Tab-separated table of C-alpha atoms in Angstrom:
chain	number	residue	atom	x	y	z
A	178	UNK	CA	9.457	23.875	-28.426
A	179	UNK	CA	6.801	21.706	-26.338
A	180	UNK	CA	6.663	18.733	-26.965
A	181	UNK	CA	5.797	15.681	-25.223
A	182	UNK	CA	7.318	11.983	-26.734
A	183	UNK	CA	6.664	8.527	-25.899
A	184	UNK	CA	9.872	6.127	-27.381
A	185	UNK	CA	9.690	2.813	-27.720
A	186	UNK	CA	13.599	2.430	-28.315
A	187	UNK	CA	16.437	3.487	-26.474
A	188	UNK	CA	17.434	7.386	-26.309
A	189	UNK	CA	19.943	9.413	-24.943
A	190	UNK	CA	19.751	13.017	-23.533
A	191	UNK	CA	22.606	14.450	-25.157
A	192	UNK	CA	20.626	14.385	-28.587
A	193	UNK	CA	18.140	15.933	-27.122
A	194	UNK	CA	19.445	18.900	-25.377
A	195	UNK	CA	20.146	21.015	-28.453
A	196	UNK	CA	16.349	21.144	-29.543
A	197	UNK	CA	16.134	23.512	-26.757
A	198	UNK	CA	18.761	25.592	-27.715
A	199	UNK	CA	17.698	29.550	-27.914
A	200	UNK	CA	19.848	32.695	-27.652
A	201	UNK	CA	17.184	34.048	-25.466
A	202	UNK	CA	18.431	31.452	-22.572
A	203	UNK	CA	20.797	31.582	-19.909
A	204	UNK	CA	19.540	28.859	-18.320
A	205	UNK	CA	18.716	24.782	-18.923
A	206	UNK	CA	18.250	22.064	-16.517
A	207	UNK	CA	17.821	18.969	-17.451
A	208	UNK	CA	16.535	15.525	-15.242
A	209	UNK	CA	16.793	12.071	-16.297
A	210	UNK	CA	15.044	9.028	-14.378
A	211	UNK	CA	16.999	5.647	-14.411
A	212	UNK	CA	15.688	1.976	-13.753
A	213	UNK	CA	16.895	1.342	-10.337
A	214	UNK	CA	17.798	-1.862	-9.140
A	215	UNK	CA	15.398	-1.841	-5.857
A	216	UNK	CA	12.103	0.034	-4.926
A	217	UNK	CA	10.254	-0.544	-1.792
A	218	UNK	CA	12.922	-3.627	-0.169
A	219	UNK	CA	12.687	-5.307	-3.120
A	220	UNK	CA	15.187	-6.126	-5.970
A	221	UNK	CA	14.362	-5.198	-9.251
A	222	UNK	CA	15.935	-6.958	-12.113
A	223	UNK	CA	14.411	-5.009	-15.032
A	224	UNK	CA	10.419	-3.397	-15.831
A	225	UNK	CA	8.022	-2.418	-18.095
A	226	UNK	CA	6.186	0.740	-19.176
A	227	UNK	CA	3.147	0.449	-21.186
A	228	UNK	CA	1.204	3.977	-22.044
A	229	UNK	CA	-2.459	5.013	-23.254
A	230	UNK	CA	-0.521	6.740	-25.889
A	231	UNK	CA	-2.616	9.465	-27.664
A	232	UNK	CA	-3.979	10.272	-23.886
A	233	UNK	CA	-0.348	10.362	-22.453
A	234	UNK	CA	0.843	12.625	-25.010
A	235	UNK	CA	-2.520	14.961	-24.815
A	236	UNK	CA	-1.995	14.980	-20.838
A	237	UNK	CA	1.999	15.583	-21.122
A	238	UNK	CA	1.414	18.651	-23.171
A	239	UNK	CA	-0.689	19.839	-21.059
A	240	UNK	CA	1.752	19.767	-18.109
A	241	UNK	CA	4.354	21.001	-19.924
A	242	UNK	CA	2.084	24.127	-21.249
A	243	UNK	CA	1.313	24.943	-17.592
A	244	UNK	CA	4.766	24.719	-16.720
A	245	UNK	CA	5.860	27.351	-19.061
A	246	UNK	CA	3.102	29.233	-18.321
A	247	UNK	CA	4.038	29.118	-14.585
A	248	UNK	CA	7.497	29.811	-14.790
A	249	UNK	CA	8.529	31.884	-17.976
A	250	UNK	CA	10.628	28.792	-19.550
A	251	UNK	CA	10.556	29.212	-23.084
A	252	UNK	CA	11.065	25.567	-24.462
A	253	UNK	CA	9.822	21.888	-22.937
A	254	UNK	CA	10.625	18.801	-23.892
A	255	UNK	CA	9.730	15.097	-22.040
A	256	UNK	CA	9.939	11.925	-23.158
A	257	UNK	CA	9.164	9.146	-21.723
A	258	UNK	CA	10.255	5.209	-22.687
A	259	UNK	CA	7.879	2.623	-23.069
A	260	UNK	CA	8.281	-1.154	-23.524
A	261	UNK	CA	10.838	-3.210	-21.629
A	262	UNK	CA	13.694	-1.311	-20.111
A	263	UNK	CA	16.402	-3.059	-17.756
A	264	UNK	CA	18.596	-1.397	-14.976
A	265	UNK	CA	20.170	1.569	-15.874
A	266	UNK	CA	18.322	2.866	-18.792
A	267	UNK	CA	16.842	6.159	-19.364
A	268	UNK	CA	13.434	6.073	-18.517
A	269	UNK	CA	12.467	9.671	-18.620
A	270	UNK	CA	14.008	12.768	-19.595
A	271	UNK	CA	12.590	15.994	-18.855
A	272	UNK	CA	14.453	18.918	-20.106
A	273	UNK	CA	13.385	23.280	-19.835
A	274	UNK	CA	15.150	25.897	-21.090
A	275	UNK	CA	14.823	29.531	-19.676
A	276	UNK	CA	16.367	33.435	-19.737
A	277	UNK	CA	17.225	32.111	-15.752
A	278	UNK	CA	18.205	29.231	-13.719
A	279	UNK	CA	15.717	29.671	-11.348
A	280	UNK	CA	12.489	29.207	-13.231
A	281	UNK	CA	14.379	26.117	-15.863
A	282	UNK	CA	14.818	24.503	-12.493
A	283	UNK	CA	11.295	24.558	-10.726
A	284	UNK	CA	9.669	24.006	-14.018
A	285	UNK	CA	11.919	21.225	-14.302
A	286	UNK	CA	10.941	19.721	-11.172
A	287	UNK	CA	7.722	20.510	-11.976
A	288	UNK	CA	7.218	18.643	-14.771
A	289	UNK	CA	8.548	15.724	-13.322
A	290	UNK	CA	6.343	15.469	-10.237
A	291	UNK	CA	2.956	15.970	-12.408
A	292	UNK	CA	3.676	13.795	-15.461
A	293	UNK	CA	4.523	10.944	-12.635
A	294	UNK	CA	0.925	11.781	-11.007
A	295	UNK	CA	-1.042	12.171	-13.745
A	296	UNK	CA	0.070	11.060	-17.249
A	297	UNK	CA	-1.786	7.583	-18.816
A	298	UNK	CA	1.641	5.747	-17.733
A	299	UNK	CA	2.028	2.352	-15.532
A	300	UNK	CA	4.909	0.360	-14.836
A	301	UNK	CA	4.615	-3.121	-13.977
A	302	UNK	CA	8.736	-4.506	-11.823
A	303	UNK	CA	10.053	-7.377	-12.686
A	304	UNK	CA	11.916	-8.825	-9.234
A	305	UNK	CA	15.030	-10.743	-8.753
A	306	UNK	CA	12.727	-12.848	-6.722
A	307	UNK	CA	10.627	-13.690	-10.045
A	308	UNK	CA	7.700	-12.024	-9.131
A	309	UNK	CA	6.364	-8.892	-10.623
A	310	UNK	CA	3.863	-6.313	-10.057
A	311	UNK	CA	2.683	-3.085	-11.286
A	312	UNK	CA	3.506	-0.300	-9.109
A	313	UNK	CA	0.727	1.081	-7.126
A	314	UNK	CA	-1.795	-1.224	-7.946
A	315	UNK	CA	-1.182	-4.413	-6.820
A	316	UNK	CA	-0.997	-3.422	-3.280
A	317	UNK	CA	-4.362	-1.018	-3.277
A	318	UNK	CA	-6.529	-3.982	-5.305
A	319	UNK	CA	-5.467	-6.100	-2.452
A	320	UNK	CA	-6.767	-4.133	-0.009
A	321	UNK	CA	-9.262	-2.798	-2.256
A	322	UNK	CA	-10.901	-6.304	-2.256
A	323	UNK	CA	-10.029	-7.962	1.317
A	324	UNK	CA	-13.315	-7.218	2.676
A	325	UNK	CA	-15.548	-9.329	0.311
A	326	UNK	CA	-13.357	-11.143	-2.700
A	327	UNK	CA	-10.243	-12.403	-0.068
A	328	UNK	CA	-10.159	-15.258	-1.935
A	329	UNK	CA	-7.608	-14.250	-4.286
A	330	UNK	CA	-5.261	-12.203	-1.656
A	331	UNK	CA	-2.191	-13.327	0.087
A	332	UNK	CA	-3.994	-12.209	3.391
A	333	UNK	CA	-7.630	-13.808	3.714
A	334	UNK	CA	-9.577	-12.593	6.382
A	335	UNK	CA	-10.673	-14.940	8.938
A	336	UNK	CA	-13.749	-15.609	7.989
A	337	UNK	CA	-12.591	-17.005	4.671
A	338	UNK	CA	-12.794	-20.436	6.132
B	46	UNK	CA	-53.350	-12.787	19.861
B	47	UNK	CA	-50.844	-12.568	17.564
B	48	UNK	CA	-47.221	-12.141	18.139
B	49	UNK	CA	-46.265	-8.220	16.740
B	50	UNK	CA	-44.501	-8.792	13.478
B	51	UNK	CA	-40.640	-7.401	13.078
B	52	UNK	CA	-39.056	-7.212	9.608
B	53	UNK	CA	-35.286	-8.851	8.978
B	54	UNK	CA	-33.528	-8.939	6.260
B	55	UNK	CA	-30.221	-11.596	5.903
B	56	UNK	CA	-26.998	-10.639	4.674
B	57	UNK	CA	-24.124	-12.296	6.913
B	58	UNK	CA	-23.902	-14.400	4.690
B	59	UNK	CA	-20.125	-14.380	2.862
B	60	UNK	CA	-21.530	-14.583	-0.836
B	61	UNK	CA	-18.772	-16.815	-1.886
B	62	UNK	CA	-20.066	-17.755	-5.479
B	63	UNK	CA	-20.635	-14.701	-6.388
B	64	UNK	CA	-17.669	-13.303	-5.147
B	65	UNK	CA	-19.160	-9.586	-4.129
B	66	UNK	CA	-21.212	-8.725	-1.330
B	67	UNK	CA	-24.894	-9.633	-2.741
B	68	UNK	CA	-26.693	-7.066	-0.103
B	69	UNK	CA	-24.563	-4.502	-2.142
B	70	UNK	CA	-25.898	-5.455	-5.170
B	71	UNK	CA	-27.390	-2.985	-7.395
B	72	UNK	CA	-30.829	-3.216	-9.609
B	73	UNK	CA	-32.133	0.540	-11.157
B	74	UNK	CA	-29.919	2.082	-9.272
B	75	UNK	CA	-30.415	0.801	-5.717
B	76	UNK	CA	-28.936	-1.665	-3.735
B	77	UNK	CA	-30.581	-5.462	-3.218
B	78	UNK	CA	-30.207	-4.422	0.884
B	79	UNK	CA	-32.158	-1.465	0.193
B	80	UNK	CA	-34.778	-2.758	-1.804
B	81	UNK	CA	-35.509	-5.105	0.645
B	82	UNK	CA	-35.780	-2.573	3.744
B	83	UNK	CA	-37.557	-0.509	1.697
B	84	UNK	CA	-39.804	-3.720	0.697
B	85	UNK	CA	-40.519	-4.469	4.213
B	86	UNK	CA	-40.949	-0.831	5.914
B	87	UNK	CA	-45.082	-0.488	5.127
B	88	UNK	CA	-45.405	-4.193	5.939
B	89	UNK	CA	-44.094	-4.626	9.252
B	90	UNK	CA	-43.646	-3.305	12.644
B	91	UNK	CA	-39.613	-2.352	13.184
B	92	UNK	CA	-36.972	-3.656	10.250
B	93	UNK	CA	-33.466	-4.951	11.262
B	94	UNK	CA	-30.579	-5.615	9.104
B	95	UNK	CA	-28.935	-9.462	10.170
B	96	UNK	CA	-24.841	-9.368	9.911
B	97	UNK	CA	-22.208	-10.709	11.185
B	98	UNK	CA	-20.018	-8.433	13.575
B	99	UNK	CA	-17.421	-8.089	11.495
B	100	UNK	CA	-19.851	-6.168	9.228
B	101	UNK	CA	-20.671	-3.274	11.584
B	102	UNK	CA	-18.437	-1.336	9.743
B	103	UNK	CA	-20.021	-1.344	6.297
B	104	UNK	CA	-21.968	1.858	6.119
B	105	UNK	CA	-24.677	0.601	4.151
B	106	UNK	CA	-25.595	-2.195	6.766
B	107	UNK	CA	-24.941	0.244	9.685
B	108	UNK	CA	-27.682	2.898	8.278
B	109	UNK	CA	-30.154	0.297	9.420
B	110	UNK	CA	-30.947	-1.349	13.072
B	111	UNK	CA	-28.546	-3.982	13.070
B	112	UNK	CA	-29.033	-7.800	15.142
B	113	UNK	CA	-25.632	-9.799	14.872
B	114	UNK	CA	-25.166	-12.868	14.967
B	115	UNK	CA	-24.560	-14.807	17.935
B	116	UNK	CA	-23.690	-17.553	16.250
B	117	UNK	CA	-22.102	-16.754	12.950
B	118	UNK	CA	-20.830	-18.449	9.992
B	119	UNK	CA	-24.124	-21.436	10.238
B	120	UNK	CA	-25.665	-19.801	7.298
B	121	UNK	CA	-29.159	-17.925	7.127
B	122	UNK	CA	-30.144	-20.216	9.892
B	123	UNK	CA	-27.513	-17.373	12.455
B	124	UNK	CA	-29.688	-14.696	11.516
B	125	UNK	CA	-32.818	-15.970	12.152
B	126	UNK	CA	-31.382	-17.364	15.274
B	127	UNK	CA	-30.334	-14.142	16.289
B	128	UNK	CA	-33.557	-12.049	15.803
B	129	UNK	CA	-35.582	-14.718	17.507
B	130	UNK	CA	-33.603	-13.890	20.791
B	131	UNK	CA	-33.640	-10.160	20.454
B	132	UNK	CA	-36.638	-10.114	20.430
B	133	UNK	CA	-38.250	-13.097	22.013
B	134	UNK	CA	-42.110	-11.869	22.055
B	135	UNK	CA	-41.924	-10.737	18.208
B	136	UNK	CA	-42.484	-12.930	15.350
B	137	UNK	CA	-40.288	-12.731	12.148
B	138	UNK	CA	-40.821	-11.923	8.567
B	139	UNK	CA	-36.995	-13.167	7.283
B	140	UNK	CA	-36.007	-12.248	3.839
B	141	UNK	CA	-33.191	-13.381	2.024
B	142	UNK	CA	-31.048	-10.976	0.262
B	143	UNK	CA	-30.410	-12.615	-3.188
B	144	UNK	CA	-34.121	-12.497	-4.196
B	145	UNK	CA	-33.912	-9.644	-6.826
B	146	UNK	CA	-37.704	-10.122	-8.128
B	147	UNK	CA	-39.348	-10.218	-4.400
B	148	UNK	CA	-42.625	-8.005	-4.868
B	149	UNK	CA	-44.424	-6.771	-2.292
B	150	UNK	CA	-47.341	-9.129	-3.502
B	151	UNK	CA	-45.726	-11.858	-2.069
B	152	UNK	CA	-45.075	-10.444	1.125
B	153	UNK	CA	-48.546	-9.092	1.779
B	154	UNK	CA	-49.457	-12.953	1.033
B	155	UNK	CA	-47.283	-14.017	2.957
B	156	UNK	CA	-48.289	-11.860	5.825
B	157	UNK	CA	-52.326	-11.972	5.365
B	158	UNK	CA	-52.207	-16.153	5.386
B	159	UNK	CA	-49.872	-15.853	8.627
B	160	UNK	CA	-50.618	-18.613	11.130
B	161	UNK	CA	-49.678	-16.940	14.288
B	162	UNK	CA	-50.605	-20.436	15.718
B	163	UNK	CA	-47.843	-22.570	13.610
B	164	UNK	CA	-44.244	-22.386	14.078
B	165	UNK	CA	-43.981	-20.816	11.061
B	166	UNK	CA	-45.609	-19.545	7.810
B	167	UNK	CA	-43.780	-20.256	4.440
B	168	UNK	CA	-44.085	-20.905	1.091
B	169	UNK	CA	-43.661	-24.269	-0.786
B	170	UNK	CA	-40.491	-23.695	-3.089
B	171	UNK	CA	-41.497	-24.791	-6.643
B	172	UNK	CA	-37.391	-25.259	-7.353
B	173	UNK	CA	-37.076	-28.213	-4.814
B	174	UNK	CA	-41.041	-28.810	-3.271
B	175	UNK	CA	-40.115	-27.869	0.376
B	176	UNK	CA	-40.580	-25.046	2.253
B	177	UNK	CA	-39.209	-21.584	1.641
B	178	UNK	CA	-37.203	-20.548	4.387
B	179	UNK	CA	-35.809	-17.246	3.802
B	180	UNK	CA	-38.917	-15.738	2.676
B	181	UNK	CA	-40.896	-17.019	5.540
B	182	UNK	CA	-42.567	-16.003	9.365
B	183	UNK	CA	-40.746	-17.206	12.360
B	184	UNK	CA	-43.473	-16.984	15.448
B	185	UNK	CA	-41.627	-16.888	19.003
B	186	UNK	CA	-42.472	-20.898	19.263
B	187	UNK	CA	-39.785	-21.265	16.670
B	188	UNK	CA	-37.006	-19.815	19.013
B	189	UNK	CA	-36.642	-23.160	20.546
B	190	UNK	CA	-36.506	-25.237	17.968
B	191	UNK	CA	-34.146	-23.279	16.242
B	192	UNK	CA	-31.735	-23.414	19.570
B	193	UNK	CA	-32.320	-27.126	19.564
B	194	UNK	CA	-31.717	-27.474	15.818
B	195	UNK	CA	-28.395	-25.913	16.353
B	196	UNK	CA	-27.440	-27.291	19.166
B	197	UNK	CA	-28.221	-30.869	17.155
B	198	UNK	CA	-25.616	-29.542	15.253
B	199	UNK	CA	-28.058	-28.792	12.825
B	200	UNK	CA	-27.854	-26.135	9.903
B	201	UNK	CA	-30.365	-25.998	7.647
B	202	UNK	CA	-33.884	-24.280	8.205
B	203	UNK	CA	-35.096	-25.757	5.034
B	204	UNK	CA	-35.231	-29.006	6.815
B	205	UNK	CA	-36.195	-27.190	9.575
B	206	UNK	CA	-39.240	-26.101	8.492
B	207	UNK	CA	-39.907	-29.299	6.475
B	208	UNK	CA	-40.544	-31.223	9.924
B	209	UNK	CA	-41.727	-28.447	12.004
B	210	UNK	CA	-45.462	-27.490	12.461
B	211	UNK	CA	-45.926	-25.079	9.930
B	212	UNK	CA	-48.280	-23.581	7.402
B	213	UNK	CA	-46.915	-24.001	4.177
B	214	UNK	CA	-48.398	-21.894	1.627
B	215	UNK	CA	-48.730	-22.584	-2.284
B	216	UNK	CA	-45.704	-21.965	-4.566
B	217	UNK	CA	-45.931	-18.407	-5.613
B	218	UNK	CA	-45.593	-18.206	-9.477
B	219	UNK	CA	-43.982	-15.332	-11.335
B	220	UNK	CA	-40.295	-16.230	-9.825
B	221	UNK	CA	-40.893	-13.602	-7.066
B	222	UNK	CA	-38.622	-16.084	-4.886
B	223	UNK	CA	-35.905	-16.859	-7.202
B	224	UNK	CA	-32.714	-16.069	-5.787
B	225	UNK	CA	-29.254	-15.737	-7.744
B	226	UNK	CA	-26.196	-16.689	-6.594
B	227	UNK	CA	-23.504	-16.430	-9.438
B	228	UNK	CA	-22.339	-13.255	-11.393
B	229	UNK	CA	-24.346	-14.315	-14.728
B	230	UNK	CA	-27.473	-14.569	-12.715
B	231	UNK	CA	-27.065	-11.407	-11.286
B	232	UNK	CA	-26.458	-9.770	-14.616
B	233	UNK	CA	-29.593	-11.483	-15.851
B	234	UNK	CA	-31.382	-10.104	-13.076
B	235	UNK	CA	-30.290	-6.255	-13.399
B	236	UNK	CA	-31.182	-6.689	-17.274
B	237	UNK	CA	-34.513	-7.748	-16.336
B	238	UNK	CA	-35.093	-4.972	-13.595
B	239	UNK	CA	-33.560	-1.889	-15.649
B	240	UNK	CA	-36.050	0.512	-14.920
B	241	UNK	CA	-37.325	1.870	-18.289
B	242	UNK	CA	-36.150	5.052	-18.675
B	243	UNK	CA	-36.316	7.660	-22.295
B	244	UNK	CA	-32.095	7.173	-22.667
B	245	UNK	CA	-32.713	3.429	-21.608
B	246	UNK	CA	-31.606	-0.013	-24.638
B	247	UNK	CA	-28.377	-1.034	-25.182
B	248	UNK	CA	-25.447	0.724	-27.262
B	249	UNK	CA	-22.192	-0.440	-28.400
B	250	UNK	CA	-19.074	0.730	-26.888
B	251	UNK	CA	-15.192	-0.210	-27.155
B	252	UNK	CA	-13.401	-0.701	-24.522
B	253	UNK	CA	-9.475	-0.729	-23.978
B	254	UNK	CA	-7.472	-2.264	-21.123
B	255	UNK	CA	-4.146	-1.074	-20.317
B	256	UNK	CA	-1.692	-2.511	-17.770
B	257	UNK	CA	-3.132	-4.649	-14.468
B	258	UNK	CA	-6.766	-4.093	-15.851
B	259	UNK	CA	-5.097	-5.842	-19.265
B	260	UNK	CA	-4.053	-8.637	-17.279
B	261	UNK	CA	-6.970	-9.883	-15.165
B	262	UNK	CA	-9.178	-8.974	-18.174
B	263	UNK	CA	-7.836	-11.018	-20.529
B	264	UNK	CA	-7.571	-9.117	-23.443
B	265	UNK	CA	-6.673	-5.038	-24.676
B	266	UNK	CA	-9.684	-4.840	-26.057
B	267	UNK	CA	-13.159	-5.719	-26.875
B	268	UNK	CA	-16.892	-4.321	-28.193
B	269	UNK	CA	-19.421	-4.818	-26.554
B	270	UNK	CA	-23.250	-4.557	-25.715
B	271	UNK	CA	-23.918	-2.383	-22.908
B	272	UNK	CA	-26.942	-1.777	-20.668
B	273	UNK	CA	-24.987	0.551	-18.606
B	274	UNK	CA	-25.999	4.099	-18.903
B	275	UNK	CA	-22.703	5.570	-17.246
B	276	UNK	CA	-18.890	4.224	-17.422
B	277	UNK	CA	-19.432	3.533	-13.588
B	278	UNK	CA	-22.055	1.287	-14.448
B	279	UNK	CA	-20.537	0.034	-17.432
B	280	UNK	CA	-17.364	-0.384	-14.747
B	281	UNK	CA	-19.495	-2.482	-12.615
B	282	UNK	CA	-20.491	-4.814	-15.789
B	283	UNK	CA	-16.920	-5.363	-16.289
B	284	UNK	CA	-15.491	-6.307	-13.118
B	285	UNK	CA	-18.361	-8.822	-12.600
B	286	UNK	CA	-17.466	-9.989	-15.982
B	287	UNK	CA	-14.047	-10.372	-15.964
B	288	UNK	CA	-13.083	-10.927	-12.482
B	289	UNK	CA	-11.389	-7.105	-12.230
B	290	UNK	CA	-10.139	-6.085	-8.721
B	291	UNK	CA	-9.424	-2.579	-8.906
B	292	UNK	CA	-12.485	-1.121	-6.826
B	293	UNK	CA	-14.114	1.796	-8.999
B	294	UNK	CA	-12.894	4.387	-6.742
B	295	UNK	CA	-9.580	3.676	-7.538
B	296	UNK	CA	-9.853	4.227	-11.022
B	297	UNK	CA	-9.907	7.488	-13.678
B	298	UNK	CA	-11.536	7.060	-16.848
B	299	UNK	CA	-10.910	8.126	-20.498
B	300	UNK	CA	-13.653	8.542	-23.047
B	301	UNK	CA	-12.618	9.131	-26.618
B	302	UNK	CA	-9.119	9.886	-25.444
B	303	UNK	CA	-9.709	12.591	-22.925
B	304	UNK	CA	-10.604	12.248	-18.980
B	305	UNK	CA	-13.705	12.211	-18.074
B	306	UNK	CA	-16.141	11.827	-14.906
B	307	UNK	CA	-16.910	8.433	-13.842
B	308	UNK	CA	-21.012	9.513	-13.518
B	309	UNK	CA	-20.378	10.478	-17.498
B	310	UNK	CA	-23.591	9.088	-19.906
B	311	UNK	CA	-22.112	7.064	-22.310
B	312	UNK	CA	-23.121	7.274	-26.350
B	313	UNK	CA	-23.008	4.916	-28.900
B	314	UNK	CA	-19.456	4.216	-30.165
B	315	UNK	CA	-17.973	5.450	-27.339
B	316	UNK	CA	-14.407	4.259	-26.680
B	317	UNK	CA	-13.744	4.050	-22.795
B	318	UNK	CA	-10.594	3.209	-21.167
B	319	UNK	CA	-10.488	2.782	-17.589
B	320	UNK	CA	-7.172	3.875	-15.960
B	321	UNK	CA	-5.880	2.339	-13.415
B	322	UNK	CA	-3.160	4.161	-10.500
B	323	UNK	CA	-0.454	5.814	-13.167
B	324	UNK	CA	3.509	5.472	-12.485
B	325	UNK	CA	5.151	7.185	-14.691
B	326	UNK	CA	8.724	8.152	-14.308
C-alpha cells in the first residue's frame, strides 16, 4: 500500500497498522505526532490544521513514493488530521513496513521530516494566553513587512511616528 | 549663466496611505523609482536618488547616487533641502515619486522655459491653482529660503513657492502631474500604463485562500478579473487589494492543484492558490 489520508475525525494507529501487514516483512516502525501542550515558551491549549486537500494528498504520495523508492519499504501509509484537535490527540501517523528494520526506520523518519516541509498543511495554536497564531507565519509576515507597512506590527520602527 | 542642472528624484517619504513603498511601485514591469531615473538621465546633468538614511539599505535606492536627508521626516521639502546643500552651485530638477503618468514632454517643458534668474521654475497645479512643487527647478537662490523656511518652522514648499519669486508655468494638461497616493489609485494607474503586449486583456481566474492568507483576505475564495499576466503579478494585485502581509518571496504557489513557478503565465480559468509557510505534523 501507499497511501496518503487527510481525516477530519479522530483515528487511532492501532487500526491502522494491519493495512501494512505482508509476509514479506520483518520489519515496521511506526511514528505518531501528538498536540503538545507548549511550542516555542508558549502554552498551547488546543490547534487547528486546515489542508489544500487534493494538493496535500498529490504531494504526500509523492513523498511516500520516494521513500519506498529510497529505502526498499514495501508499504506506506500517512495520515494526517485536519480540523480542530486539542492536547493529546493524534495528529499524524506515519507508518512503513519493510523485509528490515533498518530501511522501515529511515523511511519512517523520512517521511515525517518531508511531509512537515513540504505538504499543503498549516496549523494555526490556540494559547492559554488567548492568543493564536499560525505557526511559521505570523512571525516571518512581521518581519516580512517592518520595513514599509509597520503599522500593523507589535514592533514599529521609529520612524512610524 | 545658468546654474548646471542636477536631476533628483524624492522618495523618503514613508508612503503611509498607501501602505507600500511608492518608489517600489511597479507600472509594465518597472519600478515608479526607475522610471523616473530613467526619465531624467537624457535630461539632466548627474541624477540622485533623495532618502532618508534609514533607506541606504534598500538595494533599489542604493543602485543610484544617493543625497540623504539632513533633515528628515519634514516631507518632500528634506529632500530638496538636502540636494540644495550638496550641491550648492547646481540647480534642481525635483521629481516626485508618485507621478505614474510623468512624460518626458513635461520635463523638456519644464526645462526649456527654465528661469535660471527666478528662484524657481514650476508649473501651476490645475488640482489646487498653485504651484507644482515636486515637479519643479530649484536654482541655488532657493537654498536660502528653503533653510529659512525650515528654520520658520515651515514645511510646505507648495507655499513656498507660492510667495517666492518664481516662474510659474501653465498647467500642463493630459494629467502628466497627477500623483496617486492610495492603493486604488495605484491600481488605476498600472491598468492605464499596461504596456500593450500580444498575451495582454484581462482573464478570469479563481483564486483560493487557505490558512493566514484566509484570514487577512477575508474570504476562501473568489473570481476575479485579472490584468496580471503571471501569479506574481496577480500576487501583487492581491496583497494591495486585500491588505495581505506575507511578502511574495515567502510564498509557493499552486495552479490547478499542482506547484508551480511564481513567474508562471496564467490562462483563463486558472485556479491559483497561494501557499503560505506549511506546518504539517
Amino acid at each position: 500500500m501507499n497511501e496518503f489520508r487527510l481525516s477530519a475525525e479522530p483515528f487511532s494507529g492501532e487500526t491502522l497498522r494491519t493495512l501494512l501487514a505482508d509476509p514479506a516483512c520483518g520489519g515496521f516502525v511506526s511514528f505518531e505526532g501528538w498536540v503538545r501542550d507548549h511550542n516555542e515558551g508558549q502554552r498551547v491549549s488546543g490547534l487547528e490544521y486546515e489542508a489544500f486537500a487534493p494538493l496535500a494528498r498529490r504531494e504526500g504520495e509523492r513523498i511516500l513514493i520516494e521513500a519506498r523508492e529510497r529505502f526498499s519499504v514495501r508499504h506506506a501509509l500517512c495520515v494526517h488530521r485536519v480540523g480542530a484537535l486539542q492536547l493529546g490527540d493524534l495528529a499524524v501517523y506515519v507508518a512503513v513496513s519493510a523485509p528490515h528494520r533498518d530501511e522501515a526506520f529511515r523511511a519512517c523518519r523520512y517521511i515525517i521530516d518531508e511531509v512537515k516541509h513540504r505538504v499543503p498543511i498549516w496549523k494555526k495554536e490556540h494559547y492559554v494566553d488567548g492568543n493564536s497564531g499560525w505557526v511559521n507565519c505570523e512571525r516571518c509576515a512581521v518581519s516580512a513587512s517592518s520595513g514599509l507597512t509597520a503599522s500593523n506590527s507589535p514592533h514599529r520602527h521609529s520612524h512610524e511616528h | 549663466m545658468s546654474a548646471a542642472l542636477n536631476g533628483l528624484v524624492l522618495t523618503g517619504g514613508h508612503s503611509r496611505r498607501m501602505a507600500r513603498d511608492k518608489a517600489a511601485l511597479e507600472y509594465g514591469g518597472r519600478s515608479q523609482l526607475e522610471r523616473a531615473m530613467s526619465l531624467l538621465a537624457p535630461l539632466v546633468g548627474k541624477s540622485f536618488v533623495s532618502l532618508r538614511s534609514d533607506q541606504l539599505a534598500d538595494p533599489q535606492r542604493a543602485s543610484y547616487p544617493c543625497i540623504i536627508d539632513l533633515q528628515p521626516d519634514l516631507g518632500p521639502i528634506s529632500g530638496i533641502h538636502a540636494a540644495l546643500h550638496a550641491e550648492p552651485d547646481c540647480a534642481w530638477l525635483v521629481l516626485a515619486c508618485d507621478l505614474p503618468f510623468l512624460d518626458s514632454a513635461t520635463v523638456q517643458q519644464l526645462i526649456a522655459e527654465r528661469a535660471p534668474e527666478k528662484v524657481a521654475t514650476a508649473f501651476l497645479s490645475d488640482f489646487d491653482g498653485k504651484p507644482e512643487p515636486v515637479c519643479a527647478i530649484y536654482e541655488p537662490a532657493a537654498r536660502e529660503l528653503v533653510d529659512a523656511w525650515i528654520a520658520a518652522g515651515q514645511r510646505c514648499p507648495r507655499a513656498l513657492l507660492g510667495q517666492s519669486d518664481i516662474k510659474l508655468l501653465p498647467a500642463r494638461s493630459g494629467g502628466a502631474l497627477a500623483n496617486i497616493n492610495t492603493s486604488e489609485e495605484y491600481l488605476r494607474a498600472r491598468a492605464q500604463l499596461a504596456p500593450a503586449r500580444p498575451a495582454a486583456g484581462t482573464r478570469k481566474v479563481n483564486v483560493q485562500y487557505f490558512a493566514i492568507l484566509r484570514e487577512q483576505a477575508g474570504r476562501a475564495r473568489e473570481e476575479l478579473e485579472t490584468s496580471a499576466q503571471t501569479a506574481l503579478e496577480l500576487y501583487e494585485e492581491l496583497r494591495i487589494r486585500h491588505g495581505l502581509k506575507l511578502a511574495p518571496e515567502q510564498l509557493r504557489v499552486a495552479i490547478n492543484e499542482e506547484f508551480a513557478d511564481m513567474s508562471q503565465p496564467l490562462s483563463r480559468g486558472d485556479t491559483i492558490v497561494f501557499l503560505p509557510p506549511v506546518a504539517g505534523g
